[in-house]
Amino acid sequence: MIARIAENAFKKISRSIPKLRGDLRAHELGLVRRTASTLVRPPSSDDAELVSLFDQPQTGQKASPALADSTLVRAQLLTERILRARESRSELFKVIKNLDRLSDLLCGVIDLAELLRNAHPDAQWVDCATESYEKLCEFMNVLNTHVGLYEVLHTVLHDPEIVKSLSQEALQTALIFWHDFEKSAIKLPPEQRERFVSLSSEILSVGHEFVTEASAPRPPVKIKPSELEGLKDRGMGTRLQRQAFFTQKDLLVYPGSHQAYMILRAAPDEEPRRKVYMAGHTSSAEQLDRLERLLNARAQLSRLVGWNSYAGMTLSDKMAKTPGERYLLGSDHARCSQSITYVEFAEASSILNQRTSPIIQAWDRDYYCPPEPPAPPVPLPPLSLGRIFMGLSRLFKHLYGITLRPVDVASSEVWHSDVHKLEVVDEDRGVVGWIYADLFARSGKSRGAAHYTVRCSRRTDDDDVAGDLRIPGTDEFVGPSVEFEATKRHRLRGEHGEFQLPLVVLLCDFVPPSVARGPTILEWYEVQTLFHEMGHAMHSMIGRTEYHNVAGTRCATDFVELPSILMEHFLNSPKVLSLFDTDGSSIINQTGNHHEDPCRHIDTHNHILLSLLDQEYHSPSVLEPGFDSTTALANLYNTRGLIPHAPGTSFQTQFGHLFGYGATYYSYHFDRAIASHVWQKIFSAEPLNRELGDKYKQEVLKYGGGRDPWLMLSTLLNAPELEVGDAEAMREVGRWRMEDGVVPERH
């Protein structure tokens, strides 16, 4: 619609708004391919500065709703201008541009507010950001069902002269608006449109509560000293045994803690493992109610606008297109993975000298087949955060002619002293965007890793701001919004026009550097996480379109993870790993060790089950009398799972992706299969080849969401059978192997 807010805001990768941008080839744009090169270039002075920026420790404004209030007034005036467009033929030609401007005007503040309420350390700022977010989202929901806007767009799209004048990107942007209006109760009577707005607001509110509580701490469980006998862990396990021996008191173990994970992996007695598992997977009645209210509201909303299910409505503009095709992929992978996991458990039980394979319960998984921590393919020295960023900058230089350059920030520009600003510099066009890196853990900050698109690219020199409506005497009131917009306009070398450049924020929770500890040294899984998030960031930087609604990561949800997952594959190459050091010769000549976690298929199978659970939760069954989310979970695991459901548990209330990726959780596995295939076919032999990087940049990244993803894949892989994106194309992707593990917690 005008923008896809609601639960998509929680995806942390901007809203996903798909469709075409056109079929421009590199030669038509005057782009010249560089000579392919696999030589490792030495680090630049900017690369070296990245090391000191992130590896050295770093040593207020008051929040105000003025920006949100002034933005709301300007959005109302721009809406009125669009509504009057039929009074002037020239205004009708500007409707698509003005709709995109309206979307950008609101999203620019909404996305910023979403970031601040998850990252700002000041409670006043968080409260103000939440108030601004909810206020503008409420207005957005009203626009989604605005009959007047729909009628104006109808006039534009049924005027042959206007349609002929639209670029392919503009036309596809218009069709996005049209299809979203069609899915937003626009043709229903006023009472039902009001019901749509009410349900949308409820989904936002309940969903936010659900996500917040999904990661809330759970009460501890008591473990008796006798239950710690025989622990296989000689580190933490020995310390806990000594503590229990000297105190002769029960130990309080918190679910999700290091002690809890150790007990699940190392306690030969089943009872403490069962206790820890049960404590970590039970739910409050309130959280169960939140989830089922969320699912019910979505189901009602989809029925209101004529769809059989929320999954059907959501997938209609995705690569999968229908829930049926989605199930087909899930079932194929699930059957393959399930057969492997039975073998894995059998092997694990024989290693433990079991006479027969035990009955595996949920709390037995980590004991019989403990997950191995990810490890690099070759031995590496300790990797500091600064050296990782140096390696990233050097990799982007090899592939795309892009580097990362540290830049100073003003005192009021960032929300914490830990936040660093990087310019993204293209060798031909200069600065093409900015990345704000908020990478260190602190009290009150959201846990985990996330990529926020705070500002998308779009062309701005043809905005015709002079034609906007004004209310006499309000210039000072709307000043904050006007000033906020004015800072976005920039010119690029070698390009005609003026552009709003992308701005993204990366959030992580790494241990901060200190004088005593020295620089932050990352574990390998943290390196993978950073590469994943930087894949999203480069998609935002390179996917620079003229229309905000198709820029960067605003693409189909089941395509948006491809660039980020593909970035992880580059870590399999010793050539890429050599970029972490100024002299990487000792790394580049090593042979990669492609050891696989022998039990990784268990995790793959489990996450495929979660994809199927997500589909079940967004199917017509939600509206059936007596629907119970826990019963649905138990039925799935007891009929299609490797490990039976544990009665009394309700893990689904911790499955936060049910909000941000409702009906599209399969995207992680779908895109992981695609990324593995792209890596093998395109990059694996020459991961630093500029010609291959340009190919991927020109045929995928630069379009953002402005081109059909099936067409992009077909062109990139020279696979015409994928172009139409039908059921057979889905089956073909289902046959591709996922080469590495599944990390759905990253987004």
XYZ file of C-alpha atoms in Angstrom:
747
model
C 0.000 0.000 0.000
C 1.209 3.534 0.664
C 3.709 1.602 2.762
C 3.574 -1.831 4.308
C 3.784 -1.153 7.995
C 2.107 -3.553 10.445
C 4.217 -6.581 11.242
C 6.688 -5.969 8.424
C 8.272 -3.227 10.508
C 9.599 -5.971 12.758
C 11.534 -7.582 9.949
C 14.270 -5.015 10.548
C 15.058 -5.040 6.840
C 12.507 -2.507 5.727
C 9.167 -3.320 4.243
C 9.058 -5.824 1.436
C 7.366 -4.344 -1.595
C 8.047 -6.262 -4.801
C 7.742 -5.982 -8.579
C 9.495 -4.881 -11.764
C 11.958 -2.130 -12.487
C 12.594 -2.714 -16.145
C 15.008 -4.577 -18.370
C 17.955 -2.195 -18.630
C 21.227 -3.872 -19.525
C 24.689 -2.698 -18.524
C 25.538 -1.370 -21.989
C 22.306 0.619 -22.113
C 23.317 2.391 -18.899
C 26.781 3.133 -20.178
C 28.381 0.876 -17.595
C 31.696 -0.677 -18.514
C 32.762 -4.005 -17.063
C 36.205 -4.039 -15.445
C 38.805 -6.569 -16.329
C 38.370 -9.648 -14.208
C 40.945 -9.953 -11.474
C 41.503 -12.404 -8.680
C 44.655 -10.720 -7.351
C 44.300 -9.664 -3.721
C 44.623 -5.882 -3.490
C 46.494 -4.448 -0.469
C 44.453 -2.598 2.157
C 44.003 1.148 1.699
C 44.470 3.819 4.365
C 40.681 3.837 4.871
C 40.769 0.073 5.403
C 43.422 0.506 8.081
C 41.357 3.225 9.751
C 38.458 0.775 10.076
C 40.632 -1.347 12.351
C 41.275 1.468 14.817
C 37.675 2.739 14.592
C 36.157 -0.502 15.881
C 39.017 -1.842 17.993
C 39.533 1.144 20.311
C 37.133 1.951 23.181
C 35.111 5.157 22.897
C 34.837 7.409 25.599
C 21.695 14.848 25.159
C 19.152 15.951 23.417
C 15.588 15.671 24.720
C 13.065 13.642 22.764
C 10.279 15.538 21.021
C 7.243 14.493 18.967
C 7.611 17.605 16.775
C 8.986 15.670 13.787
C 6.093 13.189 13.811
C 3.480 15.941 14.214
C 4.889 18.104 11.427
C 5.283 15.067 9.163
C 1.652 14.137 9.770
C 0.475 17.605 8.687
C 2.613 17.529 5.534
C 1.349 14.014 4.743
C -2.251 15.200 5.082
C -1.569 18.121 2.718
C 0.135 15.855 0.175
C -2.807 13.444 0.411
C -5.174 16.333 -0.339
C -3.071 17.315 -3.354
C -3.358 13.784 -4.768
C -7.116 13.769 -4.139
C -7.473 16.966 -6.198
C -5.381 15.612 -9.088
C -8.388 15.040 -11.367
C -8.938 18.797 -11.437
C -5.787 19.216 -13.547
C -4.424 17.023 -16.313
C -0.835 17.896 -15.423
C -1.453 16.801 -11.817
C -2.676 13.390 -12.963
C 0.723 12.802 -14.563
C 2.317 13.408 -11.123
C 0.095 11.061 -9.082
C 2.456 8.052 -9.020
C 5.387 10.229 -8.020
C 3.334 11.915 -5.299
C 2.071 8.600 -3.928
C 5.664 7.426 -3.683
C 6.635 10.715 -2.019
C 3.796 10.269 0.470
C 5.009 6.766 1.285
C 8.583 7.977 1.721
C 7.526 10.967 3.846
C 5.793 8.708 6.361
C 8.251 5.803 6.252
C 11.204 8.113 6.835
C 9.882 8.875 10.321
C 8.240 5.510 11.038
C 11.420 3.572 10.269
C 13.514 5.959 12.347
C 11.072 5.633 15.259
C 11.191 1.835 14.994
C 14.980 1.962 15.241
C 15.026 4.332 18.212
C 12.554 2.382 20.279
C 14.783 -0.672 19.920
C 18.187 0.996 20.278
C 17.989 4.250 22.237
C 19.205 4.048 25.851
C 16.944 6.879 27.090
C 13.441 5.807 28.192
C 12.014 9.199 27.222
C 13.278 8.750 23.669
C 11.855 5.226 23.543
C 8.439 6.435 24.721
C 8.468 9.319 22.256
C 9.537 7.029 19.393
C 6.763 4.569 20.251
C 4.185 7.380 20.324
C 5.403 8.690 16.947
C 5.436 5.214 15.431
C 1.885 4.403 16.512
C 0.529 7.824 15.475
C 1.902 7.644 11.938
C 1.045 3.961 11.515
C -2.551 4.734 12.421
C -2.640 7.386 9.689
C -1.020 4.914 7.290
C -3.762 2.379 7.971
C -6.356 5.015 7.132
C -4.613 5.746 3.821
C -4.594 2.028 3.013
C -8.385 2.093 2.809
C -8.818 5.600 1.369
C -11.394 5.323 -1.418
C -10.492 8.730 -2.835
C -6.851 7.788 -3.362
C -7.911 4.516 -4.950
C -10.235 6.308 -7.364
C -7.511 8.758 -8.411
C -5.108 5.870 -9.023
C -7.854 4.099 -10.994
C -8.161 7.170 -13.215
C -4.402 7.244 -13.813
C -4.055 3.548 -14.652
C -6.998 3.681 -17.059
C -5.662 6.668 -18.982
C -3.635 5.298 -21.946
C -1.660 8.514 -22.418
C -0.544 8.612 -18.790
C 0.297 4.903 -18.677
C 2.356 5.244 -21.856
C 4.335 8.084 -20.253
C 5.340 6.010 -17.221
C 8.732 4.356 -17.023
C 8.648 0.633 -16.361
C 9.738 1.279 -12.785
C 7.017 3.911 -12.307
C 4.392 1.588 -13.766
C 5.355 -1.250 -11.462
C 5.316 1.119 -8.496
C 1.795 2.128 -9.521
C 0.753 -1.523 -9.753
C 2.118 -2.142 -6.255
C -0.147 0.604 -4.932
C -3.069 -0.766 -6.949
C -2.715 -4.356 -5.765
C -2.276 -3.287 -2.163
C -5.413 -1.143 -2.326
C -7.231 -4.175 -3.697
C -6.106 -6.208 -0.675
C -7.110 -3.496 1.796
C -10.912 -3.663 1.757
C -11.080 -0.730 -0.646
C -14.202 -1.992 -2.438
C -16.086 -2.838 0.728
C -18.716 -0.690 2.483
C -17.477 1.937 4.980
C -18.240 -0.232 8.022
C -16.057 -3.048 6.709
C -13.261 -0.660 5.785
C -13.340 0.619 9.349
C -13.169 -2.984 10.501
C -10.076 -3.460 8.315
C -8.368 -0.473 9.946
C -9.327 -1.760 13.392
C -7.946 -5.242 12.680
C -4.741 -3.774 11.234
C -4.216 -1.700 14.363
C -4.905 -4.719 16.563
C -2.342 -6.780 14.638
C 0.246 -4.053 15.185
C -0.463 -3.694 18.884
C -0.778 -7.365 19.790
C 2.149 -8.302 17.560
C 4.451 -5.836 19.280
C 3.444 -7.240 22.678
C 3.955 -10.797 21.434
C 7.473 -10.120 20.139
C 8.453 -8.309 23.334
C 7.274 -11.162 25.559
C 8.671 -13.880 23.274
C 12.198 -13.136 24.483
C 11.296 -12.278 28.085
C 13.284 -14.116 30.797
C 11.692 -17.218 32.291
C 11.723 -18.309 35.940
C 14.606 -20.533 37.064
C 14.350 -24.250 37.706
C 15.755 -26.048 40.752
C 18.401 -28.694 40.092
C 19.361 -31.034 42.938
C 23.070 -31.650 43.657
C 22.565 -35.363 43.002
C 21.283 -34.610 39.501
C 24.658 -33.136 38.545
C 26.582 -36.365 39.034
C 28.525 -37.593 36.038
C 28.449 -34.329 34.065
C 30.545 -34.699 30.919
C 31.519 -31.024 30.984
C 34.876 -30.523 32.755
C 34.692 -26.761 32.844
C 31.428 -25.214 33.951
C 30.092 -28.640 34.899
C 32.909 -29.226 37.397
C 32.394 -25.764 38.911
C 28.658 -26.392 39.387
C 29.358 -29.769 40.976
C 31.750 -28.149 43.459
C 29.211 -25.433 44.239
C 26.517 -28.039 44.883
C 28.878 -30.157 47.008
C 29.883 -27.306 49.310
C 26.443 -25.654 49.640
C 24.316 -28.834 49.599
C 21.553 -26.650 48.191
C 19.516 -26.852 45.040
C 20.948 -24.771 42.194
C 18.763 -22.203 40.427
C 19.295 -22.554 36.677
C 17.737 -19.996 34.347
C 16.422 -21.185 30.959
C 18.613 -19.928 28.144
C 21.666 -19.472 30.380
C 25.068 -21.070 29.769
C 24.384 -23.396 32.703
C 21.111 -24.516 31.120
C 22.763 -25.272 27.778
C 25.559 -27.151 29.530
C 23.092 -29.362 31.418
C 21.202 -30.196 28.205
C 24.471 -31.259 26.567
C 26.304 -32.901 29.444
C 23.948 -34.354 32.096
C 23.683 -38.171 31.766
C 20.684 -38.150 34.138
C 17.548 -37.445 32.100
C 15.687 -35.627 34.882
C 17.741 -32.387 35.030
C 17.626 -32.188 31.237
C 13.876 -32.611 31.307
C 13.491 -29.926 33.989
C 15.602 -27.394 32.105
C 13.817 -28.070 28.820
C 10.342 -27.825 30.325
C 11.189 -24.581 32.139
C 12.404 -23.041 28.893
C 9.438 -24.112 26.770
C 6.378 -23.418 28.894
C 4.265 -20.319 28.425
C 1.995 -18.036 30.359
C -1.705 -18.031 29.558
C -1.366 -14.353 28.628
C 1.305 -15.011 25.988
C -0.686 -17.885 24.496
C -3.672 -15.560 24.310
C -1.590 -12.874 22.551
C -0.467 -15.305 19.886
C -3.919 -16.679 19.222
C -5.431 -13.189 19.116
C -2.774 -12.224 16.565
C -3.475 -15.278 14.399
C -7.229 -14.769 14.656
C -7.021 -11.092 13.713
C -4.930 -11.938 10.659
C -7.356 -14.644 9.607
C -10.308 -12.295 10.008
C -8.554 -9.565 8.050
C -7.800 -11.894 5.140
C -11.411 -13.162 5.037
C -12.662 -9.574 5.153
C -10.846 -8.750 1.911
C -11.859 -11.957 0.135
C -8.999 -14.372 0.795
C -9.391 -17.871 2.176
C -6.431 -17.463 4.512
C -3.780 -15.017 5.611
C -1.130 -17.217 3.966
C -2.985 -17.056 0.659
C -3.211 -13.278 0.844
C 0.429 -12.841 1.878
C 1.979 -15.201 -0.681
C 0.035 -13.877 -3.661
C 2.806 -11.390 -4.512
C 5.760 -13.495 -3.350
C 7.914 -15.916 -5.311
C 5.964 -18.886 -3.905
C 2.639 -17.329 -5.024
C 0.411 -19.817 -3.182
C 0.521 -21.810 0.074
C 0.207 -25.021 -1.947
C 3.509 -24.477 -3.728
C 5.085 -23.506 -0.414
C 4.007 -26.790 1.165
C 5.476 -28.695 -1.764
C 8.937 -27.247 -1.136
C 8.686 -27.802 2.606
C 7.621 -31.410 2.198
C 10.418 -32.282 -0.248
C 13.115 -30.879 1.992
C 11.488 -32.263 5.119
C 11.390 -35.841 3.797
C 15.029 -35.691 2.713
C 16.175 -34.159 5.978
C 14.114 -36.535 8.110
C 15.708 -39.618 6.574
C 19.177 -38.213 7.300
C 18.409 -37.249 10.878
C 17.339 -40.769 11.842
C 20.767 -41.966 10.702
C 22.464 -39.181 12.663
C 20.713 -40.155 15.900
C 21.494 -43.828 15.336
C 25.173 -42.991 14.877
C 25.152 -40.759 17.956
C 23.648 -43.503 20.139
C 26.251 -46.023 18.951
C 29.032 -43.600 19.819
C 27.617 -43.444 23.330
C 27.739 -47.273 23.509
C 23.975 -47.663 23.623
C 22.801 -51.187 22.885
C 19.710 -49.925 21.093
C 18.671 -46.517 19.854
C 16.901 -44.744 22.720
C 13.501 -43.122 22.509
C 14.529 -39.565 21.775
C 12.660 -36.880 23.698
C 12.948 -33.142 23.115
C 15.409 -32.739 25.995
C 17.639 -35.508 24.604
C 18.595 -33.845 21.335
C 21.641 -31.923 22.559
C 22.834 -34.809 24.751
C 22.862 -37.488 22.061
C 23.867 -35.160 19.251
C 25.395 -31.993 20.700
C 25.535 -29.162 18.159
C 29.015 -28.162 17.100
C 29.892 -24.460 17.137
C 30.596 -23.143 13.618
C 34.270 -22.908 12.719
C 36.229 -21.282 9.872
C 37.304 -23.511 6.987
C 40.999 -22.830 7.721
C 42.883 -21.939 10.935
C 42.749 -18.196 11.575
C 44.328 -15.844 14.100
C 41.958 -14.048 16.495
C 39.689 -11.787 14.451
C 39.011 -8.352 15.870
C 35.903 -6.438 14.829
C 38.027 -3.808 13.113
C 39.832 -6.398 11.008
C 36.510 -7.909 9.956
C 35.358 -4.518 8.696
C 38.661 -4.047 6.885
C 38.089 -7.415 5.205
C 34.526 -6.467 4.272
C 35.671 -3.203 2.701
C 38.375 -4.986 0.711
C 35.891 -7.656 -0.427
C 33.402 -5.022 -1.641
C 36.238 -3.266 -3.465
C 37.088 -6.475 -5.313
C 33.483 -7.312 -6.189
C 31.749 -3.966 -6.720
C 34.327 -1.167 -6.660
C 32.864 -0.034 -3.322
C 34.706 0.720 -0.069
C 33.750 1.644 3.489
C 35.190 4.891 4.856
C 34.990 6.003 8.517
C 33.570 9.472 9.067
C 33.119 11.642 12.155
C 29.647 12.144 13.605
C 28.119 15.219 15.192
C 27.315 14.973 18.898
C 23.563 14.959 18.225
C 23.745 12.658 15.196
C 23.827 9.342 17.046
C 21.978 7.885 20.027
C 25.047 6.460 21.813
C 28.805 6.992 21.792
C 29.276 3.381 20.627
C 27.673 4.162 17.258
C 30.108 4.588 14.346
C 29.319 6.061 10.941
C 30.663 4.701 7.654
C 30.437 6.266 4.220
C 29.823 3.785 1.427
C 32.007 5.031 -1.433
C 31.672 3.953 -5.062
C 34.831 4.408 -7.110
C 32.887 6.128 -9.908
C 30.034 7.939 -8.164
C 31.485 8.887 -4.783
C 29.429 8.492 -1.599
C 26.323 6.414 -2.350
C 24.997 5.911 1.188
C 25.770 5.577 4.884
C 25.923 2.780 7.433
C 25.589 3.484 11.139
C 27.099 0.603 13.102
C 25.717 0.114 16.634
C 27.478 -3.139 17.368
C 28.101 -3.428 21.099
C 25.853 -4.831 23.813
C 24.489 -2.498 26.482
C 21.698 -2.440 29.021
C 18.258 -1.886 27.511
C 19.323 -2.513 23.928
C 17.562 -5.169 21.858
C 19.447 -8.448 21.701
C 20.596 -10.137 18.524
C 21.510 -8.741 15.128
C 19.364 -6.627 12.808
C 19.537 -4.436 9.715
C 17.291 -1.369 9.704
C 16.642 0.513 6.499
C 16.058 3.940 7.981
C 16.023 5.647 4.595
C 15.601 4.247 1.094
C 16.919 5.725 -2.109
C 14.751 7.632 -4.551
C 15.087 10.452 -7.063
C 14.167 13.855 -5.607
C 14.877 16.590 -8.197
C 11.493 15.942 -9.886
C 9.451 16.114 -6.662
C 7.655 19.385 -7.604
C 7.547 20.504 -3.976
C 6.396 23.927 -5.195
C 3.072 22.368 -6.171
C 2.338 21.060 -2.659
C -0.579 22.581 -0.751
C 0.146 24.898 2.157
C -1.785 26.292 5.091
C -0.952 29.939 5.817
C 0.847 30.401 9.123
C 2.020 26.796 9.490
C 5.521 27.132 8.033
C 7.132 27.098 11.458
C 5.072 24.107 12.590
C 6.021 21.951 9.586
C 9.629 23.171 9.769
C 11.041 20.027 11.471
C 9.705 17.813 8.679
C 10.899 20.155 5.909
C 14.363 20.360 7.463
C 14.462 16.579 7.952
C 13.661 16.074 4.249
C 16.128 18.684 3.030
C 19.122 16.797 4.437
C 18.373 13.815 2.190
C 19.149 15.365 -1.199
C 22.472 14.634 -2.889
C 24.045 14.524 -6.334
C 26.166 11.637 -7.587
C 29.102 11.892 -9.926
C 28.215 10.827 -13.432
C 24.449 10.639 -12.819
C 21.783 13.096 -13.886
C 19.414 14.340 -11.226
C 19.315 14.565 -7.458
C 18.850 11.557 -5.186
C 17.905 10.644 -1.665
C 20.672 8.248 -0.657
C 20.119 5.157 1.496
C 20.895 5.134 5.195
C 20.945 1.884 7.145
C 21.710 0.908 10.717
C 23.285 -2.360 11.857
C 22.530 -3.516 15.387
C 24.545 -6.282 17.056
C 25.347 -7.201 20.643
C 29.085 -7.910 20.573
C 31.268 -7.464 23.662
C 32.626 -3.885 23.568
C 36.371 -3.194 23.472
C 38.104 -1.856 26.556
C 41.535 -0.718 27.644
C 41.866 -3.815 29.857
C 40.519 -6.435 27.408
C 41.681 -4.828 24.205
C 39.705 -4.996 20.940
C 36.544 -7.035 20.483
C 37.438 -10.530 19.267
C 34.567 -12.211 17.454
C 33.553 -15.849 17.609
C 33.103 -17.415 14.195
C 29.307 -17.384 14.404
C 29.520 -13.640 15.101
C 31.641 -13.161 11.984
C 28.944 -15.021 10.028
C 26.290 -12.788 11.580
C 28.130 -9.618 10.590
C 28.610 -10.827 7.015
C 24.902 -11.697 6.872
C 23.813 -8.219 7.973
C 26.290 -6.529 5.650
C 24.718 -8.468 2.794
C 21.465 -6.672 3.565
C 23.335 -3.366 3.832
C 24.935 -3.730 0.384
C 21.542 -4.608 -1.098
C 20.264 -1.306 0.315
C 23.263 0.626 -1.022
C 23.401 -0.845 -4.524
C 19.621 -1.202 -5.050
C 19.319 2.547 -5.717
C 16.095 3.122 -7.628
C 14.147 6.253 -8.553
C 11.137 5.138 -6.523
C 11.238 4.578 -2.779
C 8.809 1.654 -2.863
C 11.144 -0.624 -4.834
C 14.516 0.434 -3.408
C 17.069 -1.957 -1.906
C 15.549 -4.527 0.439
C 11.967 -3.531 -0.476
C 11.506 -6.714 -2.440
C 9.636 -9.986 -2.049
C 10.094 -11.443 1.449
C 11.138 -14.792 -0.004
C 13.891 -13.085 -2.034
C 15.231 -10.542 0.439
C 17.439 -13.011 2.338
C 19.373 -14.070 -0.781
C 22.019 -11.291 -0.671
C 22.589 -11.720 3.059
C 22.879 -15.512 2.996
C 25.107 -15.393 -0.084
C 27.499 -13.148 1.874
C 27.968 -15.945 4.415
C 29.210 -18.242 1.657
C 32.154 -15.939 0.962
C 33.505 -16.971 4.369
C 34.102 -20.452 2.928
C 36.926 -19.111 0.746
C 40.542 -18.807 1.998
C 41.007 -16.033 -0.581
C 38.288 -13.991 1.113
C 39.582 -14.807 4.601
C 43.009 -13.498 3.593
C 41.452 -10.031 3.345
C 41.226 -9.898 7.148
C 44.998 -9.463 7.329
C 47.304 -6.950 5.662
C 49.463 -9.874 4.558
C 47.144 -12.826 4.032
C 49.544 -15.056 2.134
C 49.601 -17.644 4.925
C 45.812 -17.953 4.715
C 45.255 -17.777 0.973
C 47.406 -20.850 0.275
C 45.596 -23.111 2.743
C 43.135 -25.762 1.624
C 39.634 -25.239 2.931
C 38.256 -27.735 5.435
C 34.597 -28.289 4.574
C 33.750 -30.283 7.687
C 30.024 -30.379 8.400
C 28.347 -30.630 11.770
C 27.187 -34.281 11.633
C 23.923 -33.328 13.307
C 23.097 -30.197 11.310
C 20.302 -31.952 9.412
C 18.417 -32.284 12.693
C 18.306 -28.499 12.926
C 17.393 -28.158 9.258
C 14.536 -30.597 9.695
C 13.318 -28.776 12.793
C 13.316 -25.396 11.084
C 11.416 -26.822 8.135
C 8.823 -28.015 10.642
C 8.645 -24.455 11.971
C 8.013 -23.262 8.406
C 5.143 -25.713 8.137
C 3.853 -24.632 11.547
C 3.913 -21.019 10.342
C 1.815 -22.058 7.338
C -0.626 -23.960 9.564
C -1.003 -20.957 11.860
C -1.958 -18.805 8.864
C -4.291 -21.312 7.228
C -8.140 -21.379 7.344
C -7.971 -23.704 10.382
C -7.326 -20.721 12.662
C -10.983 -19.690 12.393
C -12.337 -23.156 13.126
C -14.107 -23.596 16.498
C -11.768 -24.853 19.170
C -8.536 -23.937 17.376
C -5.630 -24.280 19.770
C -2.098 -23.284 18.779
C -0.487 -25.832 21.110
C -2.611 -28.682 19.754
C -1.619 -27.682 16.203
C 2.046 -27.676 17.249
C 1.765 -31.101 18.900
C -0.033 -32.625 15.905
C 2.660 -31.422 13.509
C 5.581 -32.683 15.580
C 3.925 -35.992 16.435
C 3.038 -36.779 12.811
C 5.896 -35.228 10.818
C 8.645 -34.620 13.329
C 11.673 -36.629 14.317
C 11.199 -35.866 18.019
C 7.706 -35.967 19.560
C 6.122 -32.938 21.173
C 6.642 -32.731 24.934
C 3.229 -32.441 26.634
C 2.969 -29.311 28.720
C 5.255 -27.227 26.502
C 4.300 -24.462 24.089
C 7.415 -23.299 22.273
C 5.346 -21.351 19.740
C 5.033 -18.401 22.115
C 8.806 -17.836 21.782
C 8.670 -18.049 17.980
C 8.950 -14.281 17.440
C 9.250 -14.654 13.674
C 5.539 -15.481 13.601
C 4.990 -11.738 13.658
C 7.701 -10.310 11.418
C 7.649 -13.254 8.984
C 4.045 -14.383 9.333
C 3.271 -16.951 6.587
C 6.752 -16.398 5.078
C 9.135 -18.087 7.522
C 9.989 -20.549 4.750
C 11.923 -17.663 3.124
C 15.077 -18.475 5.092
C 15.288 -22.024 3.747
C 14.101 -21.090 0.272
C 16.737 -18.354 -0.038
C 19.394 -20.556 1.557
C 18.888 -23.077 -1.243
C 19.081 -20.305 -3.858
C 22.175 -18.741 -2.252
C 23.972 -22.112 -2.180
C 23.208 -22.578 -5.854
C 24.359 -19.063 -6.797
C 27.574 -19.528 -4.827
C 28.403 -22.818 -6.541
C 27.487 -21.638 -10.037
C 28.879 -18.099 -9.914
C 31.403 -17.340 -7.166
C 32.914 -20.468 -5.605
C 35.851 -20.794 -8.020
C 36.687 -17.064 -8.186
C 35.171 -15.241 -5.190
C 37.173 -12.020 -5.801
C 36.463 -11.785 -9.532
C 35.286 -8.260 -10.433
C 33.493 -9.337 -13.581
C 31.396 -11.836 -11.603
C 30.732 -9.218 -8.912
C 29.557 -6.764 -11.559
C 27.342 -9.448 -13.084
C 25.605 -10.051 -9.753
C 25.444 -6.300 -9.071
C 23.926 -5.454 -12.472
C 21.538 -8.414 -12.748
C 20.292 -8.650 -9.150
C 21.375 -6.065 -6.572
C 20.818 -2.853 -8.515
C 17.119 -3.561 -9.101
C 16.176 -3.765 -5.428
C 12.547 -4.863 -5.619
C 12.002 -3.258 -9.009
C 12.244 -6.417 -11.092
C 10.619 -9.824 -10.836
C 12.969 -11.997 -8.724
C 12.386 -15.066 -10.881
C 13.521 -13.069 -13.918
C 16.616 -11.873 -12.059
C 17.514 -15.443 -11.051
C 16.878 -16.742 -14.529
C 19.200 -14.139 -16.037
C 21.929 -14.517 -13.408
C 22.015 -18.326 -13.648
C 21.264 -18.520 -17.375
C 18.280 -20.710 -16.471
C 15.292 -19.781 -18.677
C 13.184 -22.493 -17.034
C 13.000 -20.313 -13.906
C 11.767 -17.146 -15.592
C 8.013 -17.692 -15.240
C 8.289 -18.642 -11.577
C 5.635 -21.369 -11.753
C 5.193 -24.534 -9.689
C 7.931 -26.289 -11.643
C 10.352 -23.469 -10.822
C 9.512 -23.949 -7.145
C 10.172 -27.686 -7.489
C 13.517 -26.957 -9.139
C 14.618 -24.775 -6.220
C 13.375 -27.500 -3.885
C 15.884 -29.873 -5.490
C 18.835 -27.562 -4.802
C 20.916 -28.454 -1.791
C 21.418 -26.075 1.133
C 25.187 -26.262 1.601
C 25.397 -24.828 5.090
C 23.435 -24.645 8.325
C 20.295 -22.693 8.984
C 20.501 -19.470 11.012
C 16.927 -18.141 11.126
C 17.617 -15.911 14.120
C 19.384 -13.466 11.809
C 17.371 -10.851 9.971
